[in-house]
Amino acid sequence: AGSWSQGQLDVFAAREEETSYTMDDLVDMQKQLDEDLTAIIVPSGHRIHALLQESFEAVQISRASPAWEAYVEFVDSIVLDGLKKSTVTSLETMHNQLVMANISQDPYVPILTIRLELIENVVSFNPPLDQNSAMLSVQELVTRWLESFLSRGALVQMLGRDSTNGYEDYIAVDDDVKQLVQQILQLVRDNAEECKKLLDLFKDYHFLWMQHVQQTFDDFLHGKLSPNP
């Protein structure tokens, strides 16, 4: 279980620091990382269950025995801790990069490139910041990342009495996990607000792209001057 939090678990750890990626690049990258981690955790979970069964058959005691229940609970806690560390590792890496992007005094290359584009006289962000678009938004991507990290608890079936469930419910309500998720979401909201302020600045000069250039020039030649807003 200790190995589940090692290596490149997410796009924030796997990225090249000098590269800023597109939305599609990040989605594909995280999908592959999730598949790689699943290929490690799921067989490990099966192996843990098999070893526990072998231990039970070797000791030949009742499953209701306090000693056996205590042993299963002990192994359960190890598995839960390993899955939680895997989740927290990715959350901390994501949180640290968001913070670094905000406070770094040196040139910092953000993981995601967001462009301010003028299309058909409309200035907008690409990718969009929120969910008011058919395109995948930054908020939706962040939600996908968080769900991906939190869902790791479902990769191993619990060992104890709640063996039909996974560990994801316990991880989701863990104080450390909840705090990191809240901090990440707040940083994303704050950054989105800063981007919207930038958009408002551009909108103050909307006349530069709303007015027809040739018509404005012809009006100027004929002495028809109109003040800009």
mmCIF file with all atom_site columns, C-alpha atoms in Angstrom:
data_model
loop_
_atom_site.group_PDB
_atom_site.id
_atom_site.type_symbol
_atom_site.label_atom_id
_atom_site.label_alt_id
_atom_site.label_comp_id
_atom_site.label_asym_id
_atom_site.label_entity_id
_atom_site.label_seq_id
_atom_site.pdbx_PDB_ins_code
_atom_site.Cartn_x
_atom_site.Cartn_y
_atom_site.Cartn_z
_atom_site.occupancy
_atom_site.B_iso_or_equiv
_atom_site.pdbx_formal_charge
_atom_site.auth_seq_id
_atom_site.auth_comp_id
_atom_site.auth_asym_id
_atom_site.auth_atom_id
_atom_site.pdbx_PDB_model_num
ATOM 1   C CA . ALA A 1 1   ? 0.000   0.000   0.000   1.00 0.00 ? 1   ALA A CA 1
ATOM 2   C CA . GLY A 1 2   ? 2.918   2.322   0.581   1.00 0.00 ? 2   GLY A CA 1
ATOM 3   C CA . SER A 1 3   ? 3.815   2.271   -3.127  1.00 0.00 ? 3   SER A CA 1
ATOM 4   C CA . TRP A 1 4   ? 0.414   3.652   -4.150  1.00 0.00 ? 4   TRP A CA 1
ATOM 5   C CA . SER A 1 5   ? 1.527   7.219   -3.417  1.00 0.00 ? 5   SER A CA 1
ATOM 6   C CA . GLN A 1 6   ? 4.839   6.984   -5.266  1.00 0.00 ? 6   GLN A CA 1
ATOM 7   C CA . GLY A 1 7   ? 5.713   7.979   -8.807  1.00 0.00 ? 7   GLY A CA 1
ATOM 8   C CA . GLN A 1 8   ? 3.723   10.194  -11.144 1.00 0.00 ? 8   GLN A CA 1
ATOM 9   C CA . LEU A 1 9   ? 0.112   10.009  -10.006 1.00 0.00 ? 9   LEU A CA 1
ATOM 10  C CA . ASP A 1 10  ? -1.299  13.089  -11.727 1.00 0.00 ? 10  ASP A CA 1
ATOM 11  C CA . VAL A 1 11  ? -0.682  15.698  -14.408 1.00 0.00 ? 11  VAL A CA 1
ATOM 12  C CA . PHE A 1 12  ? 0.761   18.111  -11.857 1.00 0.00 ? 12  PHE A CA 1
ATOM 13  C CA . ALA A 1 13  ? 3.578   15.709  -11.028 1.00 0.00 ? 13  ALA A CA 1
ATOM 14  C CA . ALA A 1 14  ? 4.024   14.437  -14.589 1.00 0.00 ? 14  ALA A CA 1
ATOM 15  C CA . ARG A 1 15  ? 4.065   17.803  -16.373 1.00 0.00 ? 15  ARG A CA 1
ATOM 16  C CA . GLU A 1 16  ? 7.171   19.424  -17.805 1.00 0.00 ? 16  GLU A CA 1
ATOM 17  C CA . GLU A 1 17  ? 7.729   22.651  -15.878 1.00 0.00 ? 17  GLU A CA 1
ATOM 18  C CA . GLU A 1 18  ? 8.535   24.669  -18.998 1.00 0.00 ? 18  GLU A CA 1
ATOM 19  C CA . THR A 1 19  ? 5.426   23.538  -20.858 1.00 0.00 ? 19  THR A CA 1
ATOM 20  C CA . SER A 1 20  ? 1.866   24.861  -20.724 1.00 0.00 ? 20  SER A CA 1
ATOM 21  C CA . TYR A 1 21  ? -0.712  22.391  -22.000 1.00 0.00 ? 21  TYR A CA 1
ATOM 22  C CA . THR A 1 22  ? -4.043  22.482  -23.764 1.00 0.00 ? 22  THR A CA 1
ATOM 23  C CA . MET A 1 23  ? -7.187  21.138  -22.123 1.00 0.00 ? 23  MET A CA 1
ATOM 24  C CA . ASP A 1 24  ? -7.223  18.056  -24.373 1.00 0.00 ? 24  ASP A CA 1
ATOM 25  C CA . ASP A 1 25  ? -3.572  17.301  -23.588 1.00 0.00 ? 25  ASP A CA 1
ATOM 26  C CA . LEU A 1 26  ? -4.254  17.370  -19.842 1.00 0.00 ? 26  LEU A CA 1
ATOM 27  C CA . VAL A 1 27  ? -7.385  15.208  -20.117 1.00 0.00 ? 27  VAL A CA 1
ATOM 28  C CA . ASP A 1 28  ? -5.500  12.569  -22.116 1.00 0.00 ? 28  ASP A CA 1
ATOM 29  C CA . MET A 1 29  ? -2.499  12.697  -19.807 1.00 0.00 ? 29  MET A CA 1
ATOM 30  C CA . GLN A 1 30  ? -4.557  12.241  -16.638 1.00 0.00 ? 30  GLN A CA 1
ATOM 31  C CA . LYS A 1 31  ? -6.550  9.420   -18.222 1.00 0.00 ? 31  LYS A CA 1
ATOM 32  C CA . GLN A 1 32  ? -3.358  7.500   -18.926 1.00 0.00 ? 32  GLN A CA 1
ATOM 33  C CA . LEU A 1 33  ? -1.987  8.164   -15.436 1.00 0.00 ? 33  LEU A CA 1
ATOM 34  C CA . ASP A 1 34  ? -5.264  6.937   -13.902 1.00 0.00 ? 34  ASP A CA 1
ATOM 35  C CA . GLU A 1 35  ? -5.090  3.758   -15.961 1.00 0.00 ? 35  GLU A CA 1
ATOM 36  C CA . ASP A 1 36  ? -1.470  3.166   -14.934 1.00 0.00 ? 36  ASP A CA 1
ATOM 37  C CA . LEU A 1 37  ? -2.269  3.632   -11.247 1.00 0.00 ? 37  LEU A CA 1
ATOM 38  C CA . THR A 1 38  ? -5.356  1.426   -11.467 1.00 0.00 ? 38  THR A CA 1
ATOM 39  C CA . ALA A 1 39  ? -3.190  -1.312  -12.983 1.00 0.00 ? 39  ALA A CA 1
ATOM 40  C CA . ILE A 1 40  ? -1.042  -1.148  -9.840  1.00 0.00 ? 40  ILE A CA 1
ATOM 41  C CA . ILE A 1 41  ? -3.639  -0.743  -7.092  1.00 0.00 ? 41  ILE A CA 1
ATOM 42  C CA . VAL A 1 42  ? -6.303  -3.233  -8.240  1.00 0.00 ? 42  VAL A CA 1
ATOM 43  C CA . PRO A 1 43  ? -3.985  -6.281  -8.418  1.00 0.00 ? 43  PRO A CA 1
ATOM 44  C CA . SER A 1 44  ? -2.430  -5.227  -5.108  1.00 0.00 ? 44  SER A CA 1
ATOM 45  C CA . GLY A 1 45  ? -5.900  -5.154  -3.542  1.00 0.00 ? 45  GLY A CA 1
ATOM 46  C CA . HIS A 1 46  ? -6.647  -8.644  -4.846  1.00 0.00 ? 46  HIS A CA 1
ATOM 47  C CA . ARG A 1 47  ? -3.347  -9.864  -3.433  1.00 0.00 ? 47  ARG A CA 1
ATOM 48  C CA . ILE A 1 48  ? -4.114  -8.377  -0.017  1.00 0.00 ? 48  ILE A CA 1
ATOM 49  C CA . HIS A 1 49  ? -7.495  -10.127 0.036   1.00 0.00 ? 49  HIS A CA 1
ATOM 50  C CA . ALA A 1 50  ? -5.875  -13.421 -0.968  1.00 0.00 ? 50  ALA A CA 1
ATOM 51  C CA . LEU A 1 51  ? -3.206  -13.152 1.741   1.00 0.00 ? 51  LEU A CA 1
ATOM 52  C CA . LEU A 1 52  ? -5.829  -12.324 4.351   1.00 0.00 ? 52  LEU A CA 1
ATOM 53  C CA . GLN A 1 53  ? -7.818  -15.401 3.353   1.00 0.00 ? 53  GLN A CA 1
ATOM 54  C CA . GLU A 1 54  ? -4.689  -17.547 3.577   1.00 0.00 ? 54  GLU A CA 1
ATOM 55  C CA . SER A 1 55  ? -4.026  -16.174 7.060   1.00 0.00 ? 55  SER A CA 1
ATOM 56  C CA . PHE A 1 56  ? -7.595  -16.951 8.119   1.00 0.00 ? 56  PHE A CA 1
ATOM 57  C CA . GLU A 1 57  ? -7.325  -20.523 6.919   1.00 0.00 ? 57  GLU A CA 1
ATOM 58  C CA . ALA A 1 58  ? -3.977  -20.932 8.655   1.00 0.00 ? 58  ALA A CA 1
ATOM 59  C CA . VAL A 1 59  ? -5.083  -19.727 12.093  1.00 0.00 ? 59  VAL A CA 1
ATOM 60  C CA . GLN A 1 60  ? -8.386  -21.630 11.961  1.00 0.00 ? 60  GLN A CA 1
ATOM 61  C CA . ILE A 1 61  ? -10.411 -19.370 14.217  1.00 0.00 ? 61  ILE A CA 1
ATOM 62  C CA . SER A 1 62  ? -13.893 -17.883 13.915  1.00 0.00 ? 62  SER A CA 1
ATOM 63  C CA . ARG A 1 63  ? -14.355 -14.740 11.842  1.00 0.00 ? 63  ARG A CA 1
ATOM 64  C CA . ALA A 1 64  ? -16.338 -13.408 14.799  1.00 0.00 ? 64  ALA A CA 1
ATOM 65  C CA . SER A 1 65  ? -13.342 -13.864 17.092  1.00 0.00 ? 65  SER A CA 1
ATOM 66  C CA . PRO A 1 66  ? -12.221 -10.531 18.658  1.00 0.00 ? 66  PRO A CA 1
ATOM 67  C CA . ALA A 1 67  ? -8.610  -11.392 17.806  1.00 0.00 ? 67  ALA A CA 1
ATOM 68  C CA . TRP A 1 68  ? -9.408  -11.978 14.132  1.00 0.00 ? 68  TRP A CA 1
ATOM 69  C CA . GLU A 1 69  ? -11.596 -8.880  13.891  1.00 0.00 ? 69  GLU A CA 1
ATOM 70  C CA . ALA A 1 70  ? -8.802  -6.813  15.431  1.00 0.00 ? 70  ALA A CA 1
ATOM 71  C CA . TYR A 1 71  ? -6.332  -8.213  12.891  1.00 0.00 ? 71  TYR A CA 1
ATOM 72  C CA . VAL A 1 72  ? -8.657  -7.465  9.959   1.00 0.00 ? 72  VAL A CA 1
ATOM 73  C CA . GLU A 1 73  ? -9.210  -3.950  11.286  1.00 0.00 ? 73  GLU A CA 1
ATOM 74  C CA . PHE A 1 74  ? -5.438  -3.468  11.523  1.00 0.00 ? 74  PHE A CA 1
ATOM 75  C CA . VAL A 1 75  ? -4.906  -4.543  7.888   1.00 0.00 ? 75  VAL A CA 1
ATOM 76  C CA . ASP A 1 76  ? -7.918  -2.451  6.883   1.00 0.00 ? 76  ASP A CA 1
ATOM 77  C CA . SER A 1 77  ? -6.331  0.636   8.410   1.00 0.00 ? 77  SER A CA 1
ATOM 78  C CA . ILE A 1 78  ? -3.106  0.038   6.471   1.00 0.00 ? 78  ILE A CA 1
ATOM 79  C CA . VAL A 1 79  ? -4.990  -0.199  3.182   1.00 0.00 ? 79  VAL A CA 1
ATOM 80  C CA . LEU A 1 80  ? -7.071  2.889   3.961   1.00 0.00 ? 80  LEU A CA 1
ATOM 81  C CA . ASP A 1 81  ? -3.939  4.829   4.877   1.00 0.00 ? 81  ASP A CA 1
ATOM 82  C CA . GLY A 1 82  ? -2.267  3.837   1.597   1.00 0.00 ? 82  GLY A CA 1
ATOM 83  C CA . LEU A 1 83  ? -5.240  4.932   -0.479  1.00 0.00 ? 83  LEU A CA 1
ATOM 84  C CA . LYS A 1 84  ? -5.594  8.162   1.473   1.00 0.00 ? 84  LYS A CA 1
ATOM 85  C CA . LYS A 1 85  ? -1.890  8.970   0.958   1.00 0.00 ? 85  LYS A CA 1
ATOM 86  C CA . SER A 1 86  ? -2.315  8.413   -2.768  1.00 0.00 ? 86  SER A CA 1
ATOM 87  C CA . THR A 1 87  ? -5.226  10.851  -2.825  1.00 0.00 ? 87  THR A CA 1
ATOM 88  C CA . VAL A 1 88  ? -3.578  13.441  -0.572  1.00 0.00 ? 88  VAL A CA 1
ATOM 89  C CA . THR A 1 89  ? -0.342  13.311  -2.571  1.00 0.00 ? 89  THR A CA 1
ATOM 90  C CA . SER A 1 90  ? -2.159  14.388  -5.738  1.00 0.00 ? 90  SER A CA 1
ATOM 91  C CA . LEU A 1 91  ? -4.253  16.981  -3.917  1.00 0.00 ? 91  LEU A CA 1
ATOM 92  C CA . GLU A 1 92  ? -1.145  18.518  -2.337  1.00 0.00 ? 92  GLU A CA 1
ATOM 93  C CA . THR A 1 93  ? 0.707   18.587  -5.657  1.00 0.00 ? 93  THR A CA 1
ATOM 94  C CA . MET A 1 94  ? -2.258  20.277  -7.343  1.00 0.00 ? 94  MET A CA 1
ATOM 95  C CA . HIS A 1 95  ? -2.684  22.760  -4.494  1.00 0.00 ? 95  HIS A CA 1
ATOM 96  C CA . ASN A 1 96  ? 1.021   23.638  -4.400  1.00 0.00 ? 96  ASN A CA 1
ATOM 97  C CA . GLN A 1 97  ? 1.145   24.362  -8.129  1.00 0.00 ? 97  GLN A CA 1
ATOM 98  C CA . LEU A 1 98  ? -1.922  26.602  -7.943  1.00 0.00 ? 98  LEU A CA 1
ATOM 99  C CA . VAL A 1 99  ? -0.374  28.521  -5.057  1.00 0.00 ? 99  VAL A CA 1
ATOM 100 C CA . MET A 1 100 ? 2.990   28.770  -6.823  1.00 0.00 ? 100 MET A CA 1
ATOM 101 C CA . ALA A 1 101 ? 1.330   30.178  -9.938  1.00 0.00 ? 101 ALA A CA 1
ATOM 102 C CA . ASN A 1 102 ? -0.152  32.979  -7.805  1.00 0.00 ? 102 ASN A CA 1
ATOM 103 C CA . ILE A 1 103 ? 2.837   33.946  -5.665  1.00 0.00 ? 103 ILE A CA 1
ATOM 104 C CA . SER A 1 104 ? 5.891   33.205  -7.788  1.00 0.00 ? 104 SER A CA 1
ATOM 105 C CA . GLN A 1 105 ? 8.037   36.275  -8.450  1.00 0.00 ? 105 GLN A CA 1
ATOM 106 C CA . ASP A 1 106 ? 9.935   34.480  -11.196 1.00 0.00 ? 106 ASP A CA 1
ATOM 107 C CA . PRO A 1 107 ? 8.493   33.671  -14.624 1.00 0.00 ? 107 PRO A CA 1
ATOM 108 C CA . TYR A 1 108 ? 6.186   30.721  -14.071 1.00 0.00 ? 108 TYR A CA 1
ATOM 109 C CA . VAL A 1 109 ? 4.692   28.596  -16.827 1.00 0.00 ? 109 VAL A CA 1
ATOM 110 C CA . PRO A 1 110 ? 1.121   27.623  -15.882 1.00 0.00 ? 110 PRO A CA 1
ATOM 111 C CA . ILE A 1 111 ? 0.029   24.047  -16.464 1.00 0.00 ? 111 ILE A CA 1
ATOM 112 C CA . LEU A 1 112 ? -2.981  25.140  -18.538 1.00 0.00 ? 112 LEU A CA 1
ATOM 113 C CA . THR A 1 113 ? -3.043  27.741  -21.293 1.00 0.00 ? 113 THR A CA 1
ATOM 114 C CA . ILE A 1 114 ? -6.156  29.945  -21.221 1.00 0.00 ? 114 ILE A CA 1
ATOM 115 C CA . ARG A 1 115 ? -6.492  32.343  -24.130 1.00 0.00 ? 115 ARG A CA 1
ATOM 116 C CA . LEU A 1 116 ? -8.584  35.473  -24.438 1.00 0.00 ? 116 LEU A CA 1
ATOM 117 C CA . GLU A 1 117 ? -9.983  35.322  -27.969 1.00 0.00 ? 117 GLU A CA 1
ATOM 118 C CA . LEU A 1 118 ? -12.043 37.603  -30.195 1.00 0.00 ? 118 LEU A CA 1
ATOM 119 C CA . ILE A 1 119 ? -14.509 35.578  -32.276 1.00 0.00 ? 119 ILE A CA 1
ATOM 120 C CA . GLU A 1 120 ? -17.306 37.281  -34.230 1.00 0.00 ? 120 GLU A CA 1
ATOM 121 C CA . ASN A 1 121 ? -17.040 40.454  -32.132 1.00 0.00 ? 121 ASN A CA 1
ATOM 122 C CA . VAL A 1 122 ? -17.257 38.487  -28.892 1.00 0.00 ? 122 VAL A CA 1
ATOM 123 C CA . VAL A 1 123 ? -14.333 38.350  -26.476 1.00 0.00 ? 123 VAL A CA 1
ATOM 124 C CA . SER A 1 124 ? -14.228 35.145  -24.441 1.00 0.00 ? 124 SER A CA 1
ATOM 125 C CA . PHE A 1 125 ? -11.894 32.701  -22.761 1.00 0.00 ? 125 PHE A CA 1
ATOM 126 C CA . ASN A 1 126 ? -10.746 29.494  -24.404 1.00 0.00 ? 126 ASN A CA 1
ATOM 127 C CA . PRO A 1 127 ? -11.192 27.133  -22.654 1.00 0.00 ? 127 PRO A CA 1
ATOM 128 C CA . PRO A 1 128 ? -14.177 28.718  -20.880 1.00 0.00 ? 128 PRO A CA 1
ATOM 129 C CA . LEU A 1 129 ? -13.864 29.395  -17.157 1.00 0.00 ? 129 LEU A CA 1
ATOM 130 C CA . ASP A 1 130 ? -17.279 28.125  -16.086 1.00 0.00 ? 130 ASP A CA 1
ATOM 131 C CA . GLN A 1 131 ? -19.954 25.721  -17.248 1.00 0.00 ? 131 GLN A CA 1
ATOM 132 C CA . ASN A 1 132 ? -21.953 28.184  -19.365 1.00 0.00 ? 132 ASN A CA 1
ATOM 133 C CA . SER A 1 133 ? -20.638 26.624  -22.548 1.00 0.00 ? 133 SER A CA 1
ATOM 134 C CA . ALA A 1 134 ? -20.819 23.385  -24.515 1.00 0.00 ? 134 ALA A CA 1
ATOM 135 C CA . MET A 1 135 ? -17.042 23.138  -24.288 1.00 0.00 ? 135 MET A CA 1
ATOM 136 C CA . LEU A 1 136 ? -15.301 21.530  -21.322 1.00 0.00 ? 136 LEU A CA 1
ATOM 137 C CA . SER A 1 137 ? -14.652 24.362  -18.878 1.00 0.00 ? 137 SER A CA 1
ATOM 138 C CA . VAL A 1 138 ? -11.814 24.908  -16.423 1.00 0.00 ? 138 VAL A CA 1
ATOM 139 C CA . GLN A 1 139 ? -14.186 24.341  -13.500 1.00 0.00 ? 139 GLN A CA 1
ATOM 140 C CA . GLU A 1 140 ? -15.355 21.039  -14.994 1.00 0.00 ? 140 GLU A CA 1
ATOM 141 C CA . LEU A 1 141 ? -11.766 19.935  -15.573 1.00 0.00 ? 141 LEU A CA 1
ATOM 142 C CA . VAL A 1 142 ? -10.843 20.719  -11.969 1.00 0.00 ? 142 VAL A CA 1
ATOM 143 C CA . THR A 1 143 ? -13.883 18.768  -10.780 1.00 0.00 ? 143 THR A CA 1
ATOM 144 C CA . ARG A 1 144 ? -12.812 15.816  -12.920 1.00 0.00 ? 144 ARG A CA 1
ATOM 145 C CA . TRP A 1 145 ? -9.345  15.896  -11.404 1.00 0.00 ? 145 TRP A CA 1
ATOM 146 C CA . LEU A 1 146 ? -10.684 16.007  -7.863  1.00 0.00 ? 146 LEU A CA 1
ATOM 147 C CA . GLU A 1 147 ? -13.138 13.185  -8.529  1.00 0.00 ? 147 GLU A CA 1
ATOM 148 C CA . SER A 1 148 ? -10.355 11.148  -10.082 1.00 0.00 ? 148 SER A CA 1
ATOM 149 C CA . PHE A 1 149 ? -8.159  11.541  -7.009  1.00 0.00 ? 149 PHE A CA 1
ATOM 150 C CA . LEU A 1 150 ? -10.977 10.800  -4.564  1.00 0.00 ? 150 LEU A CA 1
ATOM 151 C CA . SER A 1 151 ? -12.201 7.751   -6.477  1.00 0.00 ? 151 SER A CA 1
ATOM 152 C CA . ARG A 1 152 ? -8.984  5.859   -5.831  1.00 0.00 ? 152 ARG A CA 1
ATOM 153 C CA . GLY A 1 153 ? -10.577 4.595   -2.645  1.00 0.00 ? 153 GLY A CA 1
ATOM 154 C CA . ALA A 1 154 ? -12.969 2.527   -4.767  1.00 0.00 ? 154 ALA A CA 1
ATOM 155 C CA . LEU A 1 155 ? -10.157 0.516   -6.358  1.00 0.00 ? 155 LEU A CA 1
ATOM 156 C CA . VAL A 1 156 ? -9.854  -1.825  -3.376  1.00 0.00 ? 156 VAL A CA 1
ATOM 157 C CA . GLN A 1 157 ? -12.742 -3.647  -1.719  1.00 0.00 ? 157 GLN A CA 1
ATOM 158 C CA . MET A 1 158 ? -12.826 -3.202  2.036   1.00 0.00 ? 158 MET A CA 1
ATOM 159 C CA . LEU A 1 159 ? -11.667 -6.122  4.160   1.00 0.00 ? 159 LEU A CA 1
ATOM 160 C CA . GLY A 1 160 ? -13.888 -5.791  7.210   1.00 0.00 ? 160 GLY A CA 1
ATOM 161 C CA . ARG A 1 161 ? -17.588 -5.953  7.865   1.00 0.00 ? 161 ARG A CA 1
ATOM 162 C CA . ASP A 1 162 ? -18.351 -3.312  5.231   1.00 0.00 ? 162 ASP A CA 1
ATOM 163 C CA . SER A 1 163 ? -16.655 -5.474  2.637   1.00 0.00 ? 163 SER A CA 1
ATOM 164 C CA . THR A 1 164 ? -19.267 -4.663  -0.020  1.00 0.00 ? 164 THR A CA 1
ATOM 165 C CA . ASN A 1 165 ? -18.188 -1.022  -0.008  1.00 0.00 ? 165 ASN A CA 1
ATOM 166 C CA . GLY A 1 166 ? -14.946 0.748   -0.816  1.00 0.00 ? 166 GLY A CA 1
ATOM 167 C CA . TYR A 1 167 ? -12.745 3.158   1.075   1.00 0.00 ? 167 TYR A CA 1
ATOM 168 C CA . GLU A 1 168 ? -13.766 6.209   -0.954  1.00 0.00 ? 168 GLU A CA 1
ATOM 169 C CA . ASP A 1 169 ? -16.464 7.301   1.492   1.00 0.00 ? 169 ASP A CA 1
ATOM 170 C CA . TYR A 1 170 ? -13.970 7.381   4.353   1.00 0.00 ? 170 TYR A CA 1
ATOM 171 C CA . ILE A 1 171 ? -11.439 9.291   2.282   1.00 0.00 ? 171 ILE A CA 1
ATOM 172 C CA . ALA A 1 172 ? -14.017 11.857  1.132   1.00 0.00 ? 172 ALA A CA 1
ATOM 173 C CA . VAL A 1 173 ? -14.882 12.841  4.715   1.00 0.00 ? 173 VAL A CA 1
ATOM 174 C CA . ASP A 1 174 ? -11.309 12.873  5.976   1.00 0.00 ? 174 ASP A CA 1
ATOM 175 C CA . ASP A 1 175 ? -10.449 16.308  7.417   1.00 0.00 ? 175 ASP A CA 1
ATOM 176 C CA . ASP A 1 176 ? -7.141  16.619  5.547   1.00 0.00 ? 176 ASP A CA 1
ATOM 177 C CA . VAL A 1 177 ? -8.771  15.695  2.250   1.00 0.00 ? 177 VAL A CA 1
ATOM 178 C CA . LYS A 1 178 ? -11.745 18.019  2.749   1.00 0.00 ? 178 LYS A CA 1
ATOM 179 C CA . GLN A 1 179 ? -9.465  20.944  3.610   1.00 0.00 ? 179 GLN A CA 1
ATOM 180 C CA . LEU A 1 180 ? -7.311  20.444  0.518   1.00 0.00 ? 180 LEU A CA 1
ATOM 181 C CA . VAL A 1 181 ? -10.340 20.131  -1.760  1.00 0.00 ? 181 VAL A CA 1
ATOM 182 C CA . GLN A 1 182 ? -11.856 23.331  -0.338  1.00 0.00 ? 182 GLN A CA 1
ATOM 183 C CA . GLN A 1 183 ? -8.566  25.219  -0.720  1.00 0.00 ? 183 GLN A CA 1
ATOM 184 C CA . ILE A 1 184 ? -8.177  24.062  -4.314  1.00 0.00 ? 184 ILE A CA 1
ATOM 185 C CA . LEU A 1 185 ? -11.722 25.057  -5.247  1.00 0.00 ? 185 LEU A CA 1
ATOM 186 C CA . GLN A 1 186 ? -11.256 28.463  -3.610  1.00 0.00 ? 186 GLN A CA 1
ATOM 187 C CA . LEU A 1 187 ? -8.024  29.075  -5.525  1.00 0.00 ? 187 LEU A CA 1
ATOM 188 C CA . VAL A 1 188 ? -9.725  28.142  -8.788  1.00 0.00 ? 188 VAL A CA 1
ATOM 189 C CA . ARG A 1 189 ? -12.636 30.496  -8.033  1.00 0.00 ? 189 ARG A CA 1
ATOM 190 C CA . ASP A 1 190 ? -10.241 33.321  -7.123  1.00 0.00 ? 190 ASP A CA 1
ATOM 191 C CA . ASN A 1 191 ? -8.238  32.839  -10.314 1.00 0.00 ? 191 ASN A CA 1
ATOM 192 C CA . ALA A 1 192 ? -11.422 32.802  -12.374 1.00 0.00 ? 192 ALA A CA 1
ATOM 193 C CA . GLU A 1 193 ? -12.471 36.132  -10.833 1.00 0.00 ? 193 GLU A CA 1
ATOM 194 C CA . GLU A 1 194 ? -9.096  37.652  -11.698 1.00 0.00 ? 194 GLU A CA 1
ATOM 195 C CA . CYS A 1 195 ? -9.509  36.486  -15.294 1.00 0.00 ? 195 CYS A CA 1
ATOM 196 C CA . LYS A 1 196 ? -12.975 38.041  -15.439 1.00 0.00 ? 196 LYS A CA 1
ATOM 197 C CA . LYS A 1 197 ? -11.540 41.353  -14.232 1.00 0.00 ? 197 LYS A CA 1
ATOM 198 C CA . LEU A 1 198 ? -9.103  41.226  -17.132 1.00 0.00 ? 198 LEU A CA 1
ATOM 199 C CA . LEU A 1 199 ? -11.986 40.574  -19.500 1.00 0.00 ? 199 LEU A CA 1
ATOM 200 C CA . ASP A 1 200 ? -13.803 43.622  -18.127 1.00 0.00 ? 200 ASP A CA 1
ATOM 201 C CA . LEU A 1 201 ? -10.788 45.776  -18.970 1.00 0.00 ? 201 LEU A CA 1
ATOM 202 C CA . PHE A 1 202 ? -10.920 44.635  -22.579 1.00 0.00 ? 202 PHE A CA 1
ATOM 203 C CA . LYS A 1 203 ? -14.649 45.270  -22.754 1.00 0.00 ? 203 LYS A CA 1
ATOM 204 C CA . ASP A 1 204 ? -13.983 48.948  -21.982 1.00 0.00 ? 204 ASP A CA 1
ATOM 205 C CA . TYR A 1 205 ? -12.419 49.125  -25.450 1.00 0.00 ? 205 TYR A CA 1
ATOM 206 C CA . HIS A 1 206 ? -15.064 47.111  -27.257 1.00 0.00 ? 206 HIS A CA 1
ATOM 207 C CA . PHE A 1 207 ? -15.544 49.925  -29.784 1.00 0.00 ? 207 PHE A CA 1
ATOM 208 C CA . LEU A 1 208 ? -12.174 48.984  -31.279 1.00 0.00 ? 208 LEU A CA 1
ATOM 209 C CA . TRP A 1 209 ? -13.621 45.756  -32.658 1.00 0.00 ? 209 TRP A CA 1
ATOM 210 C CA . MET A 1 210 ? -17.345 46.504  -32.703 1.00 0.00 ? 210 MET A CA 1
ATOM 211 C CA . GLN A 1 211 ? -17.093 49.413  -35.137 1.00 0.00 ? 211 GLN A CA 1
ATOM 212 C CA . HIS A 1 212 ? -16.447 48.608  -38.770 1.00 0.00 ? 212 HIS A CA 1
ATOM 213 C CA . VAL A 1 213 ? -12.892 49.707  -39.564 1.00 0.00 ? 213 VAL A CA 1
ATOM 214 C CA . GLN A 1 214 ? -13.464 50.809  -43.181 1.00 0.00 ? 214 GLN A CA 1
ATOM 215 C CA . GLN A 1 215 ? -16.685 52.637  -42.359 1.00 0.00 ? 215 GLN A CA 1
ATOM 216 C CA . THR A 1 216 ? -15.038 54.423  -39.438 1.00 0.00 ? 216 THR A CA 1
ATOM 217 C CA . PHE A 1 217 ? -12.153 55.465  -41.705 1.00 0.00 ? 217 PHE A CA 1
ATOM 218 C CA . ASP A 1 218 ? -14.528 56.747  -44.414 1.00 0.00 ? 218 ASP A CA 1
ATOM 219 C CA . ASP A 1 219 ? -16.452 58.744  -41.811 1.00 0.00 ? 219 ASP A CA 1
ATOM 220 C CA . PHE A 1 220 ? -13.173 60.247  -40.649 1.00 0.00 ? 220 PHE A CA 1
ATOM 221 C CA . LEU A 1 221 ? -12.250 61.290  -44.193 1.00 0.00 ? 221 LEU A CA 1
ATOM 222 C CA . HIS A 1 222 ? -15.613 63.003  -44.572 1.00 0.00 ? 222 HIS A CA 1
ATOM 223 C CA . GLY A 1 223 ? -15.303 64.798  -41.270 1.00 0.00 ? 223 GLY A CA 1
ATOM 224 C CA . LYS A 1 224 ? -17.827 62.624  -39.480 1.00 0.00 ? 224 LYS A CA 1
ATOM 225 C CA . LEU A 1 225 ? -16.126 62.237  -36.153 1.00 0.00 ? 225 LEU A CA 1
ATOM 226 C CA . SER A 1 226 ? -17.864 60.390  -33.370 1.00 0.00 ? 226 SER A CA 1
ATOM 227 C CA . PRO A 1 227 ? -16.357 60.160  -29.880 1.00 0.00 ? 227 PRO A CA 1
ATOM 228 C CA . ASN A 1 228 ? -15.496 56.725  -28.656 1.00 0.00 ? 228 ASN A CA 1
ATOM 229 C CA . PRO A 1 229 ? -17.388 55.449  -25.628 1.00 0.00 ? 229 PRO A CA 1
#
